[in-house]
Coordinates of C-alpha atoms and ligand atoms in Angstrom, one line a residue:
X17 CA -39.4 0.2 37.2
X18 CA -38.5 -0.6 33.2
X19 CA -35.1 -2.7 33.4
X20 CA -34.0 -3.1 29.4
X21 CA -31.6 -6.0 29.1
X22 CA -29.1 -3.6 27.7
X23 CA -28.4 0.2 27.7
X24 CA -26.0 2.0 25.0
X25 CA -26.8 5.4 25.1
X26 CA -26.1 5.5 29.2
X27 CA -22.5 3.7 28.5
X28 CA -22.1 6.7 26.4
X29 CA -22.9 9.4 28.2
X30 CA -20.9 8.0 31.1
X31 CA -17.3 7.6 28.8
X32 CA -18.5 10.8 26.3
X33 CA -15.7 12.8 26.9
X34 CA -12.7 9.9 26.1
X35 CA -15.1 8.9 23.2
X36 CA -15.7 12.0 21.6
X37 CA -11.6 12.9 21.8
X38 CA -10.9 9.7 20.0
X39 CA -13.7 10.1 17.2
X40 CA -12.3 13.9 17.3
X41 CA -9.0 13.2 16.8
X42 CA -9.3 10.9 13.8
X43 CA -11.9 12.8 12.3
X44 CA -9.0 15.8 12.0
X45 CA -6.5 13.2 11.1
X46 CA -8.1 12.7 7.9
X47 CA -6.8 8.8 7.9
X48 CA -9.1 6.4 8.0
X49 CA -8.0 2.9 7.5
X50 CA -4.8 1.3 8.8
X51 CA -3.3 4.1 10.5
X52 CA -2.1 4.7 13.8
X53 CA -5.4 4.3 15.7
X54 CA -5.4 0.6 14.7
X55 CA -1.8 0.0 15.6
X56 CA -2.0 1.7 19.1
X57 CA -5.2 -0.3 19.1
X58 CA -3.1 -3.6 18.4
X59 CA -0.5 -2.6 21.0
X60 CA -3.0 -1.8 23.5
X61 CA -5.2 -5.1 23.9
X62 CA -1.9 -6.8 22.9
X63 CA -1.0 -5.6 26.6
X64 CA -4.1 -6.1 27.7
X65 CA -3.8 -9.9 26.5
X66 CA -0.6 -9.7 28.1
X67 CA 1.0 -12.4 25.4
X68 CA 1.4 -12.4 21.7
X69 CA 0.3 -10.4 19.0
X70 CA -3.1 -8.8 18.2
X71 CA -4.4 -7.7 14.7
X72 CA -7.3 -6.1 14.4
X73 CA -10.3 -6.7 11.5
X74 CA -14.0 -5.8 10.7
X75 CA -15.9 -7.9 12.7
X76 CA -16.0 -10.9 15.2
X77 CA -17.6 -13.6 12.3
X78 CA -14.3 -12.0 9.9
X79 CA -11.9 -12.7 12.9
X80 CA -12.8 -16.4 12.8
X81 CA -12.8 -16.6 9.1
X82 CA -9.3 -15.3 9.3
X83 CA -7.7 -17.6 11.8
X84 CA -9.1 -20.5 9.8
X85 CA -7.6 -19.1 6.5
X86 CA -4.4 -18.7 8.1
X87 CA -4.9 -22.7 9.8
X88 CA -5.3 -23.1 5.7
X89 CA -8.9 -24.7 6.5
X90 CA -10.8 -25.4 2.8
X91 CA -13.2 -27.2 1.2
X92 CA -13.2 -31.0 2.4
X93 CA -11.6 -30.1 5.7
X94 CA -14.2 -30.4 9.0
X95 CA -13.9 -28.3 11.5
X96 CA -15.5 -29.3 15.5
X97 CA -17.3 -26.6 17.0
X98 CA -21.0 -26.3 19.2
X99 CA -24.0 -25.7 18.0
X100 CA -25.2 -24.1 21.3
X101 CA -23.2 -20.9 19.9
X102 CA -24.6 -17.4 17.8
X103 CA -24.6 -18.7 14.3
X104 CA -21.6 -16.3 12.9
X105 CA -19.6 -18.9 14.8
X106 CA -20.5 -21.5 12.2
X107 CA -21.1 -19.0 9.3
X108 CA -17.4 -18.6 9.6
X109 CA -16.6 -21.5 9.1
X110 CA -18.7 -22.1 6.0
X111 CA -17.2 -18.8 4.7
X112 CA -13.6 -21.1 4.4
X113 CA -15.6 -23.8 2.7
X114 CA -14.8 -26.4 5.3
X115 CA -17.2 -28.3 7.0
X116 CA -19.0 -27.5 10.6
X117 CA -19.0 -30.7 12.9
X118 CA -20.9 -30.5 15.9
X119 CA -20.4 -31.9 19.1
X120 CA -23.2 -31.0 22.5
X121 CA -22.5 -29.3 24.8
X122 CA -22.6 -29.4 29.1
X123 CA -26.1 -28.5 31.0
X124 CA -24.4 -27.0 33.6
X125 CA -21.9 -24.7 32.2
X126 CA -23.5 -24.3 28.7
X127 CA -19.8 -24.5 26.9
X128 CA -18.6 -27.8 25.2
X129 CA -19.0 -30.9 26.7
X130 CA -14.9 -32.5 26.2
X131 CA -16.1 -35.5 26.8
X132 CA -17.6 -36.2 23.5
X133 CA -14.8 -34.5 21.3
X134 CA -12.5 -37.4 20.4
X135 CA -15.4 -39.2 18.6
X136 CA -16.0 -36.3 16.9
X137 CA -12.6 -35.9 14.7
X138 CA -11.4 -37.8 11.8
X139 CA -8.9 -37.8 8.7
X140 CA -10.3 -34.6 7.9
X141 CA -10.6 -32.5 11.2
X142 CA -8.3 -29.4 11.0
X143 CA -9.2 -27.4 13.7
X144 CA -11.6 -27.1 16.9
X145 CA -13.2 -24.2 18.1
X146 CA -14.4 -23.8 21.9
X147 CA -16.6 -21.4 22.2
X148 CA -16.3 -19.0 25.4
X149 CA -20.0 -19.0 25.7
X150 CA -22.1 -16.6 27.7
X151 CA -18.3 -15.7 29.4
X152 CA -17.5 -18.7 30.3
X153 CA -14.2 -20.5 29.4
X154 CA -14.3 -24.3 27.9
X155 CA -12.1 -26.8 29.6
X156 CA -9.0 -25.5 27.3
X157 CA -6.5 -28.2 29.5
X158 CA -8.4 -31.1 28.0
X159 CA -8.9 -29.7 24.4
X160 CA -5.2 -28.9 23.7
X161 CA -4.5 -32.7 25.0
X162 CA -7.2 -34.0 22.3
X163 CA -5.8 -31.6 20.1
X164 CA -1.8 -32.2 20.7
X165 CA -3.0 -35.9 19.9
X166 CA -4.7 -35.4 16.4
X167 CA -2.5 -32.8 15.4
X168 CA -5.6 -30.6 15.2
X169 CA -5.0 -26.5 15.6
X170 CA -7.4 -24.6 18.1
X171 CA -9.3 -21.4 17.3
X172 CA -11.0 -19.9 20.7
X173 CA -14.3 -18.0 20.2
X174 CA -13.3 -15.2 22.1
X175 CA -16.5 -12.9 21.6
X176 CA -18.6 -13.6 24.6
X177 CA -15.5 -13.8 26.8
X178 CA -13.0 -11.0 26.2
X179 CA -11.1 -10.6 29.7
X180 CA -11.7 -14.2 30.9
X181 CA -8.7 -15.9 32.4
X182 CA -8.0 -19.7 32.8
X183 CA -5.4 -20.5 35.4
X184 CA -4.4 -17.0 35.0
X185 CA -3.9 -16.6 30.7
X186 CA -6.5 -14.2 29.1
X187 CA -8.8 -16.3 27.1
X188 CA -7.8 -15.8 23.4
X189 CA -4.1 -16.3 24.5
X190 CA -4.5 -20.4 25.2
X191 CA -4.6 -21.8 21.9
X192 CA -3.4 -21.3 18.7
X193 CA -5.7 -18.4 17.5
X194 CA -8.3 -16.1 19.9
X195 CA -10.8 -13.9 17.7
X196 CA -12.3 -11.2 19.4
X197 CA -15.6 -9.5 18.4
X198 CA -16.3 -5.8 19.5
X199 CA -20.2 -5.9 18.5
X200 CA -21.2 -2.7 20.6
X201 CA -22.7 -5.1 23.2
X202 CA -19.7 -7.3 24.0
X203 CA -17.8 -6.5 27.0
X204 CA -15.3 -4.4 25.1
X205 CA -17.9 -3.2 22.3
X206 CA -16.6 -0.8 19.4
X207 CA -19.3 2.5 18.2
X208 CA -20.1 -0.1 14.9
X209 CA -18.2 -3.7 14.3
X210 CA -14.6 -4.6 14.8
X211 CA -13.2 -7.9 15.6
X212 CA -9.4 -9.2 16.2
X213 CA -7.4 -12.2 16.2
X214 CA -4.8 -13.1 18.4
X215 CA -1.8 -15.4 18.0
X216 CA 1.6 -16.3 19.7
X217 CA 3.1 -16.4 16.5
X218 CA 5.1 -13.8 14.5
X219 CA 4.4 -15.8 11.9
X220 CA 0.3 -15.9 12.0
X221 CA 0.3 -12.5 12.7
X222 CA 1.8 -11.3 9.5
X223 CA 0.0 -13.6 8.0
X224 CA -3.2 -12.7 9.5
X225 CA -2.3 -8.8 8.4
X226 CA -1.9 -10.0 4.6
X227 CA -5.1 -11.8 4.6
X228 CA -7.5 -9.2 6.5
X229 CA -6.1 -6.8 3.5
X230 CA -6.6 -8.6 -0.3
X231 CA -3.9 -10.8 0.2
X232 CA -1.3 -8.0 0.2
X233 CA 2.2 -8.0 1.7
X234 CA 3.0 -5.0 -0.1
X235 CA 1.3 -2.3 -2.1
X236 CA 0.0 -4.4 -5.3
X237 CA 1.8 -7.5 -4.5
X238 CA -0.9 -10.0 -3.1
X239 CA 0.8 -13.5 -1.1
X240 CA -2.2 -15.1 -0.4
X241 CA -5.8 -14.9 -1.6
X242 CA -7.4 -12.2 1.0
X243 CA -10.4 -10.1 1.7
X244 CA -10.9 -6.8 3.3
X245 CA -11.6 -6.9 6.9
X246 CA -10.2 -4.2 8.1
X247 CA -10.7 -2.1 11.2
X248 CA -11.5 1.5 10.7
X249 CA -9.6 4.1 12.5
X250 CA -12.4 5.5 14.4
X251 CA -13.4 1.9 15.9
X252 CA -9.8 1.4 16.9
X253 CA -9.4 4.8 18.3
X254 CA -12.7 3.8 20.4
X255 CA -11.8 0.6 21.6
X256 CA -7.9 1.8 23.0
X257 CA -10.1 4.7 24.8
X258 CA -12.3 1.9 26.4
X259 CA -10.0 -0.8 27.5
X260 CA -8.6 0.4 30.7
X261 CA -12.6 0.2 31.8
X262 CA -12.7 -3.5 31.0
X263 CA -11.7 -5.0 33.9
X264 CA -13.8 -2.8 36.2
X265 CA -17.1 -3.2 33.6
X266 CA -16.3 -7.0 34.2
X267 CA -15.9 -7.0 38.2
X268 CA -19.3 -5.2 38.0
X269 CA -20.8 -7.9 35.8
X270 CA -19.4 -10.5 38.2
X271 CA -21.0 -8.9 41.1
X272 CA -24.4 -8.3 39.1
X273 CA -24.2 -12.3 38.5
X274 CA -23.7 -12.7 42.5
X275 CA -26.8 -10.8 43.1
X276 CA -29.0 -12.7 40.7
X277 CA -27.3 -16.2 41.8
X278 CA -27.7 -15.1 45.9
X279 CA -31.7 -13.7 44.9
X280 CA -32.5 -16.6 42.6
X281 CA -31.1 -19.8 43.7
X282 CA -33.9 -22.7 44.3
X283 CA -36.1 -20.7 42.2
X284 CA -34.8 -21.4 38.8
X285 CA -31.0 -23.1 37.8
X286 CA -28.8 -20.4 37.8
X287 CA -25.3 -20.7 36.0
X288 CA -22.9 -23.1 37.4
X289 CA -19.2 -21.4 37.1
X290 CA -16.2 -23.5 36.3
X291 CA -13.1 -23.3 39.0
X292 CA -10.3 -23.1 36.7
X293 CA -11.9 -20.1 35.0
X294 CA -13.0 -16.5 36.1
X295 CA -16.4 -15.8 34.2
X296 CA -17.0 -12.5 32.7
X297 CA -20.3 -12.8 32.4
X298 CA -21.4 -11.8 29.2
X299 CA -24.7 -12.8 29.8
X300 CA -26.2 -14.6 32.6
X301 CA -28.4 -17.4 31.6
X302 CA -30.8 -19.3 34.0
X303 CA -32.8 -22.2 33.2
X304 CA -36.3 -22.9 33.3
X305 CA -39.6 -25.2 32.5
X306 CA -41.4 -22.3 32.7
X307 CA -39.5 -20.2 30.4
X308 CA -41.8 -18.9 27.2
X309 CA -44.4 -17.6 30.2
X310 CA -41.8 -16.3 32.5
X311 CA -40.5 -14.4 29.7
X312 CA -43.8 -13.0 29.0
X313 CA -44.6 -12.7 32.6
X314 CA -41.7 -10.0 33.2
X315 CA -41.9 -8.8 30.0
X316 CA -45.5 -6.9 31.1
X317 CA -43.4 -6.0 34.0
X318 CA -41.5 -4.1 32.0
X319 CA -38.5 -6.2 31.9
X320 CA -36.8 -7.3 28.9
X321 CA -35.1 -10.6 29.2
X322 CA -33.9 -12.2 25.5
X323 CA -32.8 -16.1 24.8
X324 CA -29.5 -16.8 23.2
X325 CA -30.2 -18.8 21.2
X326 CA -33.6 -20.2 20.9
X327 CA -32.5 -22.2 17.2
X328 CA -29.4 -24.3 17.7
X329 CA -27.1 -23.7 14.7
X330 CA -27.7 -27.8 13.6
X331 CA -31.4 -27.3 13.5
X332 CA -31.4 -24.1 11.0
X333 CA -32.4 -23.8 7.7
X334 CA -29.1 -22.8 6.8
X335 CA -27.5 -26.0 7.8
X336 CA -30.2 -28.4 7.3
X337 CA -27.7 -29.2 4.6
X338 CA -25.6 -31.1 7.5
X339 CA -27.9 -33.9 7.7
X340 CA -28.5 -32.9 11.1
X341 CA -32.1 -33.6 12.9
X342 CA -34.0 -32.7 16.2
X343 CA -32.3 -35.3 19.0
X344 CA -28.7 -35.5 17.6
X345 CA -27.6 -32.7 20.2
X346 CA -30.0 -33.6 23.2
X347 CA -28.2 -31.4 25.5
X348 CA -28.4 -28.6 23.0
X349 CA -31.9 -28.9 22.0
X350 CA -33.5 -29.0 25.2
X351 CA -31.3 -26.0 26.5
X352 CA -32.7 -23.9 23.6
X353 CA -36.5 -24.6 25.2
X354 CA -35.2 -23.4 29.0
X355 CA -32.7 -21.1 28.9
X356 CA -33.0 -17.1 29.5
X357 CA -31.5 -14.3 29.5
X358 CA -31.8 -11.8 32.6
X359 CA -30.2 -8.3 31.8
X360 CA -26.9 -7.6 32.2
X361 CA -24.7 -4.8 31.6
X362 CA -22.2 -3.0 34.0
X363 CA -24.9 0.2 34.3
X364 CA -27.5 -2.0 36.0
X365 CA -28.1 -1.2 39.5
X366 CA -28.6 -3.1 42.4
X367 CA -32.4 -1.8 42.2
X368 CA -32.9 -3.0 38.9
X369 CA -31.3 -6.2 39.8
X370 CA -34.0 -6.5 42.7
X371 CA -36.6 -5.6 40.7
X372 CA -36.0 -8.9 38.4
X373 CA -35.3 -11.0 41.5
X374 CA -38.6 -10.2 42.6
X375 CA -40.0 -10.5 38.8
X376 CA -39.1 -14.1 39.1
X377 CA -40.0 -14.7 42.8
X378 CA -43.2 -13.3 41.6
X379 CA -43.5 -15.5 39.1
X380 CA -43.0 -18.8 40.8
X381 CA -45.3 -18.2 43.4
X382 CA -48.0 -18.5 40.8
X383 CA -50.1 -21.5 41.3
X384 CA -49.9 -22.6 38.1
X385 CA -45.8 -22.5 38.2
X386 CA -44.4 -23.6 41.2
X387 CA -45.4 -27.1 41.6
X388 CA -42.8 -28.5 39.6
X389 CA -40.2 -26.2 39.6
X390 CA -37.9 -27.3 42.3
X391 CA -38.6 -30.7 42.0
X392 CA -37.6 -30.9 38.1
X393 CA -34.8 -28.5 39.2
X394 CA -33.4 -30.7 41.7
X395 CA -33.2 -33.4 39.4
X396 CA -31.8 -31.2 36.3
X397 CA -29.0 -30.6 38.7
X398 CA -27.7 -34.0 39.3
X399 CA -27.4 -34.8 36.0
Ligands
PLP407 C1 -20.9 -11.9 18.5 C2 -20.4 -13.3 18.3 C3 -19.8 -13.6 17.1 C4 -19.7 -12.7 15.9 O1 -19.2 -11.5 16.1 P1 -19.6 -10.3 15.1 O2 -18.6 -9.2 15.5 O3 -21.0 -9.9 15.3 O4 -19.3 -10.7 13.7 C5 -19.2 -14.9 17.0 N1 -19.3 -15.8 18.0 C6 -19.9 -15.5 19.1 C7 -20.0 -16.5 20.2 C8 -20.5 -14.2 19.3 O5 -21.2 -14.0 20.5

C-alpha cells in the first residue's frame, strides 16, 4: 500500500462542487483583485478568528513582512525569532531590513524554548515572533509577560497552526499581529498562495490594507511606502468556500496524531503536546537516531515521509552573514538530524495510518536498529 505524505488532487475531488462555484462565480464576475470575494473572505475567517480584524494578502512570507512594516521594524532593529522554523519566517524579516536574532528552541514540543528569551533582547529588539510550529502553540502567557516588560510588540507565526486555540483564543488572535499563510498544504490551503494578518486593532488593520496595496489610502495618494500583496479574488473566493471544513479537517488530524502516538509510542519519541493548547497538527514529527535509514527504509515501502527542516535557518548560506555557527542552537541542531515527518493530511485512513505504524515497527525490529533505540529514547525524554 503507497501512503504519499500528502494528497491534493483527492481534497479536490472531495470539495469539487463548492470549489468550482467559487472559481465560477468570480471567473463571470470579471473582478479580480480586491473585490468582494476578498472582503467576504476577511469577514469570514474574521468570524472564524472570532476577534479582531482580518486582511488578506499574497502569501504567508508577505503577511509577516506586513505586520513588521506596520510594528515600523527597519534597518538596525532585531527582531527574536527560532531558527527551528521554514526559512520564509526569517526571510520576512530580512525583507524589512531588521535583523533576525535567534533563540533555541524545546526538544519536546519543538516551539520556542521561553526560557532563554530575555537574554536574547536588547536596545534594539522590536518585536518577537513565536512560531506555531508543526501546530503547536508557543507558551504565549510567558512571551507577552517578557514582551509587556521590554516594551517589545509580538507577531505570531500562524502558518502551521491556523485553528489552534490557547486557553480558548484562536492562535493569531493572542498577540499583537497573527499572519496566516494558505500554501495549498496548510490546514486551510488556498488553489495557489494567499496569506493574512490579523490584528485587534482598527488602527493596524487600515494600516495593514495601505501597505499590502503601494502604500495607498486612496486612489493615487500613497501614506506609507507599500508593496503589492494582494489576495486575488479567486483565492479568497476559495478559502471562504473551505473554512467551514476546517475544524472537522483538524479533529481528523488530531485523531490521525492519536493513532500514530497509540501505534508508535516506545518505538520512536513521538510529539509531546502542551496543556494549555489544542494542537492542530500540521505535521506530526517523531524523533529518531535512526532517522536518514528509517526514512529510506519506508521510503522503498512506498511511504513518503519528508523532514521539516533538515537546515536550521542559522546554519544556511543565506544567513551565514549572522555570525552564526554549528553548536550555538544545540537544541536546534541536533533536532534537524532526528526529526521526521510521517504523513499527515485529513484524507489519510486509518489503513494507511497502520500501514506506517507497521513501516516503523518493522523497522526497529531490525537488528541493526533496535539496540539503542529505547534506551537513548528514554534518556532523550528526561531531558
Ligand atoms: C509556510 C510557512 C511560511 C510561509 O508561508 P508562504 O505562504 O509559503 O509564504 C512561514 N512560516 C511558516 C512557519 C510556514 O510554515
Amino acid at each position: 500500500m503507497k501512503v504519499p505524505f500528502g494528497d491534493l488532487k483527492t481534497h479536490y475531488q472531495a470539495y469539487k462542487v463548492p470549489i468550482d462555484k467559487a472559481v465560477a462565480r468570480v471567473l463571470e464576475s470579471g473582478h479580480f483583485i480586491l473585490g468582494p470575494e476578498l472582503e467576504r473572505f476577511e469577514k469570514d475567517f474574521e468570524e472564524y478568528l472570532g476577534s479582531g480584524y482580518v486582511a488578506g494578502c499574497a502569501s504567508g512570507t508577505e503577511a509577516i513582512y506586513l505586520a513588521l512594516a506596520a510594528c515600523d521594524v527597519g534597518p538596525g532593529d532585531e527582531v527574536i525569532v527560532v531558527a527551528h522554523t521554514a526559512v520564509p519566517t526569517i526571510s520576512a524579516i530580512s525583507m524589512t531590513g531588521a535583523k533576525p536574532v535567534f533563540v533555541d528552541v524545546d526538544s519536546a514540543s519543538y516551539v520556542m524554548d521561553v526560557t532563554e528569551l530575555e537574554s536574547k533582547i536588547t536596545e534594539n529588539t522590536k518585536v518577537i515572533i513565536p512560531v506555531h510550529l508543526y501546530g503547536q502553540i508557543v507558551d504565549m502567557d510567558a512571551i507577552l509577560k517578557i514582551a509587556a516588560a521590554h516594551k517589545l510588540k509580538v507577531i505570531e507565526d500562524v502558518a502551521q497552526a491556523t485553528g489552534a486555540t490557547y486557553r480558548g483564543a484562536k492562535a493569531g488572535t493572542i498577540g499583537d499581529f497573527g499572519a496566516f499563510s494558505f500554501y495549498p498544504s496548510k490546514n486551510l490551503g488556498a488553489f495557489g498562495d494567499g496569506g493574512a494578518v490579523s490584528t485587534r486593532s482598527r488602527e493596524n488593520f487600515d494600516r495593514l490594507v495601505m501597505l499590502r496595496n503601494y502604500g495607498q489610502s486612496k486612489r493615487y495618494h500613497h501614506d506609507v511606502v507599500g508593496i503589492n500583496s494582494r489576495m486575488d479574488e479567486i483565492q479568497a473566493a476559495i478559502l471562504s468556500a473551505q473554512i467551514p471544513f476546517v475544524d472537522e479537517w483538524n479533529q481528523r488530524r488530531c485523531e490521525i496524531a492519536k493513532r500514530y502516538t497509540q501505534g508508535l509510542k516506545n518505538i520512536v519519541l513521538t510529539p509531546a503536546e502542551n496543556t494549555a493548547s489544542t494542537h492542530v497538527y500540521h505535521l506530526y514529527v517523531i524523533q529518531t537516531p535512526h532517522r536518514d535509514d528509517l526514512q529510506n527504509y519506508l521510503l522503498d515501502r512506498g511511504i513518503q515521509t519528508l523532514i521539516h527542516y533538515p537546515i536550521p535557518a542559522h546554519l544556511q548560506k543565506a544567513y551565514s552573514y549572522l555570525g552564526y555557527k554549528p553548536g550555538h542552537l544545540p537544541v536546534t541542531e541536533r533536532l534537524a538530524k532526528r526529526i521526521l515527518s510521517l504523513p499527515m493530511f485529513p484524507q489519510l485512513t486509518d489503513e494507511q495510518i497502520d500501514e506506517v505504524i507497521k513501516g516503523i515497527r518493522d523497522f526497529s525490529a531490525e537488528p541493526s536498529t533496535t539496540s539503542n533505540v529505547s534506551k537513548f529514547e528514554k534518556a532523550s525524554q528526561t531531558r
